[in-house]
PDB file of C-alpha atoms in Angstrom:
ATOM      1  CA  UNK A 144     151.035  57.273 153.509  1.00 72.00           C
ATOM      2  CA  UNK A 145     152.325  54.570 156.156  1.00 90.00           C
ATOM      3  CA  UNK A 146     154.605  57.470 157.693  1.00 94.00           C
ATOM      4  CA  UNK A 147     155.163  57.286 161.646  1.00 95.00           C
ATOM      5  CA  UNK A 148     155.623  60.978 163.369  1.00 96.00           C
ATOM      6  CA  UNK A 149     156.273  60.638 166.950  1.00 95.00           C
ATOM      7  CA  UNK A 150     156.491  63.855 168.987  1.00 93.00           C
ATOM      8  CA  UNK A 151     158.830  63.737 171.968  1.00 91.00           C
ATOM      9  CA  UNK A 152     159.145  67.236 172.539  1.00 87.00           C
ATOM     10  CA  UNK A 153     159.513  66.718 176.185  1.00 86.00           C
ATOM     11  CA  UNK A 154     163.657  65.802 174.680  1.00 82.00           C
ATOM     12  CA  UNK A 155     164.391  69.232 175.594  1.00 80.00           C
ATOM     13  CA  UNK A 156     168.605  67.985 175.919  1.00 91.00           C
ATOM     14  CA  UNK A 157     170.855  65.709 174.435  1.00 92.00           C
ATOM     15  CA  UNK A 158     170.251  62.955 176.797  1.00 94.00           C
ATOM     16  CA  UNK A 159     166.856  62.912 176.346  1.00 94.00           C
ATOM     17  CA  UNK A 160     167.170  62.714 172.593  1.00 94.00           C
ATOM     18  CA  UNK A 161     169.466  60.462 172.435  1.00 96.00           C
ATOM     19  CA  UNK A 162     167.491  57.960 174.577  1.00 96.00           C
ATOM     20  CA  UNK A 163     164.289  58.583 172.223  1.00 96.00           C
ATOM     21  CA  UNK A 164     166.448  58.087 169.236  1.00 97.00           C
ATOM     22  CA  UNK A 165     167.846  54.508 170.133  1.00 96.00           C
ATOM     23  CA  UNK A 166     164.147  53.145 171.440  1.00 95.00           C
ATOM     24  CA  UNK A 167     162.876  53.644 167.982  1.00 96.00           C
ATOM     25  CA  UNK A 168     162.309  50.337 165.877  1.00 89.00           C
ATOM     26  CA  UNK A 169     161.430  51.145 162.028  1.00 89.00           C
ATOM     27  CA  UNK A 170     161.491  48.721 159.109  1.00 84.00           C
ATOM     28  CA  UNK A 171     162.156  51.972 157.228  1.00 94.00           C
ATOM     29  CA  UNK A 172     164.448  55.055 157.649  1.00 96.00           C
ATOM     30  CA  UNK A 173     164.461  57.023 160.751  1.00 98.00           C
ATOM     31  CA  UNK A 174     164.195  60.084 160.640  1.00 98.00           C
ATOM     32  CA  UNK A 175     165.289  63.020 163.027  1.00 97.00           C
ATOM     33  CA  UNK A 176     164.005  66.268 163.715  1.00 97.00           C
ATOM     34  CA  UNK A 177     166.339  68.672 166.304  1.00 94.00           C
ATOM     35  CA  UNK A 178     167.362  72.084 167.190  1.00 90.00           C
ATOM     36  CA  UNK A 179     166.611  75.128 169.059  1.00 84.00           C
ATOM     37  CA  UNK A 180     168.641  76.248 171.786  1.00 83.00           C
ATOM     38  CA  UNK A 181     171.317  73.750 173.371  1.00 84.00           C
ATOM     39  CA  UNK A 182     172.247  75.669 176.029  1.00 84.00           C
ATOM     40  CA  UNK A 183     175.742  74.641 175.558  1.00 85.00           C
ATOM     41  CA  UNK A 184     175.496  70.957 175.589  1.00 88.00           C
ATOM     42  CA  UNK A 185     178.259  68.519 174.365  1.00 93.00           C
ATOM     43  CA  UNK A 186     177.050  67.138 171.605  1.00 94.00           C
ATOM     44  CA  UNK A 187     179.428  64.765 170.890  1.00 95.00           C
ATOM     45  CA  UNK A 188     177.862  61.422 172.653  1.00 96.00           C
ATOM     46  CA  UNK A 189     174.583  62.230 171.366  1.00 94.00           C
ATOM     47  CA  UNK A 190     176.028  62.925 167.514  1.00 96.00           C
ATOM     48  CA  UNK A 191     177.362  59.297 167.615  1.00 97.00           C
ATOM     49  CA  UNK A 192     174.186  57.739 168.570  1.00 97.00           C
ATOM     50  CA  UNK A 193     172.158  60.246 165.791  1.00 97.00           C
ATOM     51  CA  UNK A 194     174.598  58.775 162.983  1.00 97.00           C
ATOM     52  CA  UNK A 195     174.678  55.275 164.013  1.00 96.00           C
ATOM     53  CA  UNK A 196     170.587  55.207 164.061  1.00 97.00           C
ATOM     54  CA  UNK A 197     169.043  58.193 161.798  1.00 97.00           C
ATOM     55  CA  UNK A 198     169.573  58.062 157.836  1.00 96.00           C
ATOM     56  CA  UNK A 199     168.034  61.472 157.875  1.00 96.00           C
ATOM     57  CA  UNK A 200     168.374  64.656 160.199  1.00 98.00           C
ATOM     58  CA  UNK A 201     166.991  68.284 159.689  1.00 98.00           C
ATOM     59  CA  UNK A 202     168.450  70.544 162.241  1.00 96.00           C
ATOM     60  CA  UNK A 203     166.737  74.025 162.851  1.00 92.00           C
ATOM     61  CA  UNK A 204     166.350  76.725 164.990  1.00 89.00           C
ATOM     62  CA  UNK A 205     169.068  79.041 166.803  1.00 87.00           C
ATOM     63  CA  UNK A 206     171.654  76.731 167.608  1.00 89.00           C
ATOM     64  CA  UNK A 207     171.418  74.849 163.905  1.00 91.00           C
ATOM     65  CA  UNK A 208     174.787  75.393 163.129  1.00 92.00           C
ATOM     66  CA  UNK A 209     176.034  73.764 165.997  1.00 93.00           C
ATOM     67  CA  UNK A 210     174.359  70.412 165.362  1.00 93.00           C
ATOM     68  CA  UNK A 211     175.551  70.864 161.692  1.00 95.00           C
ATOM     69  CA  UNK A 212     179.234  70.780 162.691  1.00 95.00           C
ATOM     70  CA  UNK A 213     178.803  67.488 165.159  1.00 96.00           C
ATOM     71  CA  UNK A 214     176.307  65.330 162.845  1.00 96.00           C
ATOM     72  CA  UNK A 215     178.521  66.616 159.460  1.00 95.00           C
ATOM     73  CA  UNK A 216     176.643  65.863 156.362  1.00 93.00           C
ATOM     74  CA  UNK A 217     173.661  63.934 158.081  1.00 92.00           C
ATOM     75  CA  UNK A 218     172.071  67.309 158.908  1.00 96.00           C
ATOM     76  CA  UNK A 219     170.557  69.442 156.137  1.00 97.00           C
ATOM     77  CA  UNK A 220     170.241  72.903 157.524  1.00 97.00           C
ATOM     78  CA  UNK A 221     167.038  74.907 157.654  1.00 96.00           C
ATOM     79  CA  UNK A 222     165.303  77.739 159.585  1.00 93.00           C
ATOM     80  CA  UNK A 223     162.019  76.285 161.678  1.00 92.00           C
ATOM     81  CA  UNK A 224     160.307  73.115 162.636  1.00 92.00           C
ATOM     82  CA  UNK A 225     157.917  73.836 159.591  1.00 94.00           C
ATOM     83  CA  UNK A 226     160.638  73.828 157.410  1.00 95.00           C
ATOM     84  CA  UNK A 227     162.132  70.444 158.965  1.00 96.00           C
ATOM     85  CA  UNK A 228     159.008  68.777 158.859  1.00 96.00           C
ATOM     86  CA  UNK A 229     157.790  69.890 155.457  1.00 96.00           C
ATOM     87  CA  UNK A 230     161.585  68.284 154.041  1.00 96.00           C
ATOM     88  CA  UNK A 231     161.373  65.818 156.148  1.00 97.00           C
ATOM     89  CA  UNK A 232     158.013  64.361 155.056  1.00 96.00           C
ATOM     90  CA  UNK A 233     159.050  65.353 151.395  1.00 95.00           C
ATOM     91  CA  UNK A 234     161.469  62.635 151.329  1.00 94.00           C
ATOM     92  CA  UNK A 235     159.755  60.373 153.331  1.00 96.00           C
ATOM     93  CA  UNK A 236     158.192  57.089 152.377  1.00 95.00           C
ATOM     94  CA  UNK A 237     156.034  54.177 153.864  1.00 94.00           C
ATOM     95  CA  UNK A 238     157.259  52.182 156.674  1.00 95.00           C
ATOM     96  CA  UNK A 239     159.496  55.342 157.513  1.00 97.00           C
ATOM     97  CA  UNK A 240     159.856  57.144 161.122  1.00 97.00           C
ATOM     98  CA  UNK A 241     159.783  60.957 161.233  1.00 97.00           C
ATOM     99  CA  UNK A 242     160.982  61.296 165.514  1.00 97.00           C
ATOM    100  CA  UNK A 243     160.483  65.272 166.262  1.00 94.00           C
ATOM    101  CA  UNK A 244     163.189  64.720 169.427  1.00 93.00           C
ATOM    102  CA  UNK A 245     164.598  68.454 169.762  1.00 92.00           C
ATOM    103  CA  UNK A 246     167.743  67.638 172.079  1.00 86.00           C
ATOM    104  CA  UNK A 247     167.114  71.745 173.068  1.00 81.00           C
ATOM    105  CA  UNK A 248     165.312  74.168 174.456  1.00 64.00           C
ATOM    106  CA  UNK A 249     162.132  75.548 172.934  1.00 69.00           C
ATOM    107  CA  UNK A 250     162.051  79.181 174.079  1.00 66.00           C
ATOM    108  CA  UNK A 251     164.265  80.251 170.708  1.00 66.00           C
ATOM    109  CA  UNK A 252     160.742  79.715 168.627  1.00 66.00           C
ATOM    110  CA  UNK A 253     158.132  78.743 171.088  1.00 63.00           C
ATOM    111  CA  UNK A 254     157.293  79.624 174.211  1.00 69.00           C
ATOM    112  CA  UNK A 255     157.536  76.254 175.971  1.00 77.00           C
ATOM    113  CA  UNK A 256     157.968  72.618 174.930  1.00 81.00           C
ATOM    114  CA  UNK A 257     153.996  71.871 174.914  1.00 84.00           C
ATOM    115  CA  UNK A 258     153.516  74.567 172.759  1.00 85.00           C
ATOM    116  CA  UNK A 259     156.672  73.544 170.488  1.00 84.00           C
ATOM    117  CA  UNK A 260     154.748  70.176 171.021  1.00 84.00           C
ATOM    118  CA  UNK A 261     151.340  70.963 169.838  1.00 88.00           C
ATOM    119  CA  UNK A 262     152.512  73.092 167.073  1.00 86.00           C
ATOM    120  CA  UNK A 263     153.795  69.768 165.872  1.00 89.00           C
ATOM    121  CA  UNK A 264     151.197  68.340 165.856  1.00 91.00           C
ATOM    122  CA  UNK A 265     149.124  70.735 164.115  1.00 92.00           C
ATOM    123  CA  UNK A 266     151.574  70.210 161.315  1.00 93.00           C
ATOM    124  CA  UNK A 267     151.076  66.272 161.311  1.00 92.00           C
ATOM    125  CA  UNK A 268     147.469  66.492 161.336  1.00 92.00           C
ATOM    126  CA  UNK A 269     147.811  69.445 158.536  1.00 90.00           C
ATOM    127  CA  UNK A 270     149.462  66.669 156.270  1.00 84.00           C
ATOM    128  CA  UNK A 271     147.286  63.345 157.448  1.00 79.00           C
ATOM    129  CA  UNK A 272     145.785  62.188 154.668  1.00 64.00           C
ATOM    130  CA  UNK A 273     142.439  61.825 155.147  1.00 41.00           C
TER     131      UNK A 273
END
């Protein structure tokens, strides 16, 4: 469908994220996956840089709520990765960027950040059109 999916689940904190999220060039939207655990990071700096460069986020996972308060009405809430992606792809259209960039820990869904990884990209390759 002309959709780009990078997976940089290695951006397990905000720094990390936010450095993934500003090397991205797209003709289209970009398009942010995040969430799991923050471990108590200030999200502030890194909430800038997601509104100034995403036109999409989907926040999930155990600290959800606290990405919903810093990115406002950018983030649409939902429960897992699956459910990100599966929105996220919903609305997307050629030319557009879907960057999985977690800005968190894994370990509230997955048991490390290659396994949050690979999961992924099980669900990419579950929705390549073949």
């Amino acid at each position: 469908r002309g959709i780009r999916c990078i997976n940089d689940s290695k951006g397990t904190n905000v720094g990390a994220s936010e450095t993934a999220v500003r090397s991205v060039v797209t003709a289209g939207r970009l398009v942010l996956l995040a969430g799991g655990e923050s471990k108590g990071a200030d999200l502030t700096q890194w909430a800038q840089t997601v509104k100034q460069h995403c036109d999409q986020v989907y926040v999930y996972g155990r600290d959800r709520d606290r990405f919903q308060v810093a990115l406002g009405d950018q983030a649409t809430v939902v429960d897992t990765l699956d459910d990100a992606f599966d929105q996220a792809l919903g609305g997307a259209s050629a030319g557009d960027v879907i960057l999985f960039s977690p800005a968190c820990a894994s370990f509230d869904q997955f048991d490390n950040y290659q396994k949050r990884g690979d999961h992924f990209i099980q669900l990419v390759e579950a929705h390549r059109e073949v």
